Short mmCIF file of C-alpha atoms in Angstrom, two decimals:
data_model
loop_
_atom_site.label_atom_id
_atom_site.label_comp_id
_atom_site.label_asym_id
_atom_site.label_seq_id
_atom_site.Cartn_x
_atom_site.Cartn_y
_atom_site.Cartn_z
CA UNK X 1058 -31.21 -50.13 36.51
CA UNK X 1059 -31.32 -48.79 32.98
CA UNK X 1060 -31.81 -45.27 32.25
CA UNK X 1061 -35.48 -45.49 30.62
CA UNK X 1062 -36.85 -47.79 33.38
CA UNK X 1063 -34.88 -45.03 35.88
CA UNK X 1064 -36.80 -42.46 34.13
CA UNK X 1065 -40.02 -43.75 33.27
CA UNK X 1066 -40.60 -44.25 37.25
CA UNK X 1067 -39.65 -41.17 38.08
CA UNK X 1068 -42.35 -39.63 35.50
CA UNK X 1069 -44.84 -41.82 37.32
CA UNK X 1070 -44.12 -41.17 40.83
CA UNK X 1071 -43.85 -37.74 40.13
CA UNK X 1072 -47.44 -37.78 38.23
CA UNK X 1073 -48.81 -39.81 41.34
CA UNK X 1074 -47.60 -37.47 44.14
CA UNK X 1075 -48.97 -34.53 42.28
CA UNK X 1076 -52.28 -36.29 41.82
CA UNK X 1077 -52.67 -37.28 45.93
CA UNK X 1078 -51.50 -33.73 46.50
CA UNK X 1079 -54.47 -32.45 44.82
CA UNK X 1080 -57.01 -35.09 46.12
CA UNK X 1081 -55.75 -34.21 49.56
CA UNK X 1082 -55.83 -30.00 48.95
CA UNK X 1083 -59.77 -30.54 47.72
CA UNK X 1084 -60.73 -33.32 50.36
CA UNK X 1085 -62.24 -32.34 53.78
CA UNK X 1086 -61.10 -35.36 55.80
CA UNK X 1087 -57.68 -33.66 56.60
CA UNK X 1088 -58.96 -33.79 60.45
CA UNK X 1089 -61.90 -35.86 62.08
CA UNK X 1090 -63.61 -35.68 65.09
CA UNK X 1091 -66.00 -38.14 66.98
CA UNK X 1092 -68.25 -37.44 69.99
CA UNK X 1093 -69.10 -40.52 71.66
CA UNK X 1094 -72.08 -41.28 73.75
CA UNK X 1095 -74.19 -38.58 72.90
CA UNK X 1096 -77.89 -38.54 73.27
CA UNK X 1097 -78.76 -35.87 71.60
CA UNK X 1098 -80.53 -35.36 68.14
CA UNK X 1099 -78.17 -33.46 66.26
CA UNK X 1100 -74.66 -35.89 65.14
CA UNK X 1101 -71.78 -33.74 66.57
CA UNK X 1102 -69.12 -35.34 64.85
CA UNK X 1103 -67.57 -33.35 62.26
CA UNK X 1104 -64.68 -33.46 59.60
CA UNK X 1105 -62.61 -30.43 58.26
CA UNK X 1106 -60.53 -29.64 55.23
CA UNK X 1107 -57.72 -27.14 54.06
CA UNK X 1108 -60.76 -24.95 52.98
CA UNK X 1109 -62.29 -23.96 56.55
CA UNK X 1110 -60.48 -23.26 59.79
CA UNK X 1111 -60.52 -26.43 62.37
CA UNK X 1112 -64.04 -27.17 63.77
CA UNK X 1113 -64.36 -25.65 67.04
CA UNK X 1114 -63.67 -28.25 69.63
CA UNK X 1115 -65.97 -26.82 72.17
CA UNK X 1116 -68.63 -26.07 70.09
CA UNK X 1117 -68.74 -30.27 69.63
CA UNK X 1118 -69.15 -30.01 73.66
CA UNK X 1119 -71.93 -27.27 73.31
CA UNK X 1120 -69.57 -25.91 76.06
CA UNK X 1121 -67.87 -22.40 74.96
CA UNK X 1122 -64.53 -21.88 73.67
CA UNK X 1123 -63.62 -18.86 74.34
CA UNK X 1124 -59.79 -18.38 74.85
CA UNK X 1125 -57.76 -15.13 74.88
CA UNK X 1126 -54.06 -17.03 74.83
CA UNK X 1127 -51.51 -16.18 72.84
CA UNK X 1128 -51.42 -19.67 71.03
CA UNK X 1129 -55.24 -19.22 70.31
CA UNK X 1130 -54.67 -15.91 68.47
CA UNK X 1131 -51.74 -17.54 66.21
CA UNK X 1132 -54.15 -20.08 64.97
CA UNK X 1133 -55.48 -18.18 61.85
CA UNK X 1134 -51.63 -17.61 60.99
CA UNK X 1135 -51.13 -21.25 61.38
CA UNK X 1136 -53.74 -22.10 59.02
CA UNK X 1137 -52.70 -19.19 56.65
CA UNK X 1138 -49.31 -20.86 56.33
CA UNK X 1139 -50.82 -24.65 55.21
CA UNK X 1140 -53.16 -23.16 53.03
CA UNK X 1141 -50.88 -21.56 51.26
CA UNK X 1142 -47.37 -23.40 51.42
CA UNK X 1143 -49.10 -26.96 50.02
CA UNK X 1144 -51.12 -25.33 46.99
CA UNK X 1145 -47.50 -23.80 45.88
CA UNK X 1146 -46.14 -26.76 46.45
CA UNK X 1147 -48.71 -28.58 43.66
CA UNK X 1148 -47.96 -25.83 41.61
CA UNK X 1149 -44.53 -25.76 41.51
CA UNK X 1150 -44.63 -29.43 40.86
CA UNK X 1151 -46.09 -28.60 37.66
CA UNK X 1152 -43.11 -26.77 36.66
CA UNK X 1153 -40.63 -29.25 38.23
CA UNK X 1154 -42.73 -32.48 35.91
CA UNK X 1155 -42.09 -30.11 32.93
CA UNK X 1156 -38.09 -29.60 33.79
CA UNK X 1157 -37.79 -33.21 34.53
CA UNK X 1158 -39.65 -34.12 31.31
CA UNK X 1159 -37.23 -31.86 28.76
CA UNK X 1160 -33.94 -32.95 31.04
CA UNK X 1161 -35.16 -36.79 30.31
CA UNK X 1162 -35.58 -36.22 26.71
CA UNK X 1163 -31.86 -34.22 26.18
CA UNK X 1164 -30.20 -36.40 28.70
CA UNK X 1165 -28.30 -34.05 30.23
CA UNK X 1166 -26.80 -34.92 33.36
CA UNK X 1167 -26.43 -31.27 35.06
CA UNK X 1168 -30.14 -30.77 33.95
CA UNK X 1169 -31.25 -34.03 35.22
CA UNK X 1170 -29.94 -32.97 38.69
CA UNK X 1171 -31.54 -29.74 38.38
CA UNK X 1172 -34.92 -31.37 37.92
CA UNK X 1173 -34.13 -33.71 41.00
CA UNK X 1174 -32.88 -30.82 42.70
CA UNK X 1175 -36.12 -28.84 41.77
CA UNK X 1176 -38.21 -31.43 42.78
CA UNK X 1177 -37.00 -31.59 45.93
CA UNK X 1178 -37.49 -28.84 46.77
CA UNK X 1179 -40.81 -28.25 46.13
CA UNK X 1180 -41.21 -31.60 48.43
CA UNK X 1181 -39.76 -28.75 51.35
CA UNK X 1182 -42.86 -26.86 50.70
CA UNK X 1183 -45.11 -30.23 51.15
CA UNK X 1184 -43.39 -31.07 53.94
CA UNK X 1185 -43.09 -27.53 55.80
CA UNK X 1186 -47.32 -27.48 55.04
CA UNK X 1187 -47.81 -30.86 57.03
CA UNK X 1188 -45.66 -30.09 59.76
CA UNK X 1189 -47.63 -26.65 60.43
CA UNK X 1190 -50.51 -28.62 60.29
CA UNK X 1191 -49.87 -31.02 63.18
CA UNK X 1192 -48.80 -28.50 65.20
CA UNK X 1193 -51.95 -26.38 64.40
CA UNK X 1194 -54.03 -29.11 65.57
CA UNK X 1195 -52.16 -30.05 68.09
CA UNK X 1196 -52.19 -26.56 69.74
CA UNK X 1197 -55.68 -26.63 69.26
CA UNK X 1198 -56.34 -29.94 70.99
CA UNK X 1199 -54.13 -28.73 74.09
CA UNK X 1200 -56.61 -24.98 73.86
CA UNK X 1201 -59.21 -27.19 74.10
CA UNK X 1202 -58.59 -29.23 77.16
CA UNK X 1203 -58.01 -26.20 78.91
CA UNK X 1204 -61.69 -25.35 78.71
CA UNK X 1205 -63.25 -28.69 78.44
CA UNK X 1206 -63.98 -31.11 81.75
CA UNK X 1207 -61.96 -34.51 81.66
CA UNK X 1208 -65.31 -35.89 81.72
CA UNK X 1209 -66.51 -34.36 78.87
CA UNK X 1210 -63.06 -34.84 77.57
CA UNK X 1211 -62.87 -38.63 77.38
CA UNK X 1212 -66.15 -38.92 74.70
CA UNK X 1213 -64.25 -37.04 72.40
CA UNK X 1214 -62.04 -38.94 69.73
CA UNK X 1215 -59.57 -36.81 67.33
CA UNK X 1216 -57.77 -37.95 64.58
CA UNK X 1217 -56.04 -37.41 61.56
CA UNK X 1218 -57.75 -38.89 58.41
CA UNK X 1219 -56.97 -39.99 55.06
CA UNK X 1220 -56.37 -37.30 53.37
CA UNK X 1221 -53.83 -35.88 55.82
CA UNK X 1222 -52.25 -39.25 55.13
CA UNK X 1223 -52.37 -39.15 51.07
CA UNK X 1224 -50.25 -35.77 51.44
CA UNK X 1225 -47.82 -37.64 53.39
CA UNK X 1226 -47.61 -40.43 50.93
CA UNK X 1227 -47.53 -37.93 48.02
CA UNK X 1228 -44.41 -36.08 49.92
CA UNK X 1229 -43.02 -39.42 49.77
CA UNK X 1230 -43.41 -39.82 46.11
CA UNK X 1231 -41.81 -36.36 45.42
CA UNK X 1232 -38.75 -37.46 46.93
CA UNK X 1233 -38.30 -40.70 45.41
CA UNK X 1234 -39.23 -39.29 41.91
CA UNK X 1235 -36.29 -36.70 43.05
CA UNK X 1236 -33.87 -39.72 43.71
CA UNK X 1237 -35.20 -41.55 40.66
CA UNK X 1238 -33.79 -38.10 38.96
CA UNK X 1239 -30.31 -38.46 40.39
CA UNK X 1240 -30.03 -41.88 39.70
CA UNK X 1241 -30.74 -41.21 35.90
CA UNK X 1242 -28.57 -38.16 36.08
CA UNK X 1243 -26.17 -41.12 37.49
CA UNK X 1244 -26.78 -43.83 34.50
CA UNK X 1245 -26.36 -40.92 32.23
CA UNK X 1246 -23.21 -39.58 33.21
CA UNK X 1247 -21.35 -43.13 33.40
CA UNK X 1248 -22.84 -43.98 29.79
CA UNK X 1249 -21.36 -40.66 28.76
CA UNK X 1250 -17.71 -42.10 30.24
CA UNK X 1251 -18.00 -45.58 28.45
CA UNK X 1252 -18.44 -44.05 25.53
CA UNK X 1253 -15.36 -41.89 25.94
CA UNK X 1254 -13.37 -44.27 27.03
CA UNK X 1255 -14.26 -46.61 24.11
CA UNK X 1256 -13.98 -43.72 21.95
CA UNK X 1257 -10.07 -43.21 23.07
CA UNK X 1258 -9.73 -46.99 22.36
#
């Protein structure tokens, strides 16, 4: 692969996973829930975002939730720690599109596998957010079937939707842009070789 192409990609990747990171951060489809078979007037299915705390799983049921556990009082900590560990993440993504843009342009090996480096680490922050998130929701899932009958239980559908799944694509895209990085770092360093060898010839 030749070092523009190499780089080029990278830039785009990069641009895309910071994009779906941001679509995902401002989109409230992050969790979804569906009650089934119910004949009442009001539609009890419901959708949450990064914004708000989970929907209350009972309150779907019109049963209470009421829960004094020790997992149940760690949920606002939980959600403290995705709200604020995936908007870094964009924003440091910012600064790591800027590195990787100056280390293109002076093609600099060592600073092209800073940028990588960078990047890469700022996908540890995407990744670390997503993670929480599952097990927030899956902790409060398991709350929630403490309280709930397994009748009432099996009209219920969870699931995660698609914005929960553009964050994991866009954590995918920061790490390939990374590798795209290296790989220029790589093209750049053997060029820099050939040349000396030729040079001593």
């Amino acid at each position: 692969m030749r070092y523009g192409v190499a780089i080029l990609s990278a830039g785009f990747t990069g641009l895309l996973s910071f994009s779906l990171l941001a679509v995902a951060i401002g989109s409230d489809f992050w969790y979804i829930i569906n009650v089934n078979n119910h004949t009442g007037p009001d539609d009890l299915s419901s959708h949450s975002g990064l914004r708000k705390t989970l929907p209350t799983l009972g309150v779907c049921m019109c049963t209470p939730f009421i829960s004094n556990s020790e997992a149940h009082r760690l949920f606002p900590g939980l959600h403290k720690v995705v709200v604020i560990m995936l908007p870094l993440s964009l924003v440091l993504l910012v600064f790591g599109w800027i590195f990787g843009f100056v280390s293109s342009l002076v093609r600099i090996p060592r600073m092209l596998v800073g940028s990588a480096s960078y990047i890469l680490f700022c996908s540890l922050f995407t990744l670390t957010g997503l993670l929480v998130y599952i097990q927030y929701c899956n902790q409060a899932m398991e709350d929630f079937k403490q309280v709930v009958s397994l009748e009432n239980l099996t009209t219920v559908d969870v699931s995660f939707g698609w914005s929960f799944a553009i964050a994991w694509l866009s954590y995918s895209l920061e790490v390939t842009s990374s590798l795209l990085l290296m790989l220029a770092a790589r093209i750049t360093q053997m060029k820099h070789c050939y040349d000396s060898g030729m040079a001593m010839l």
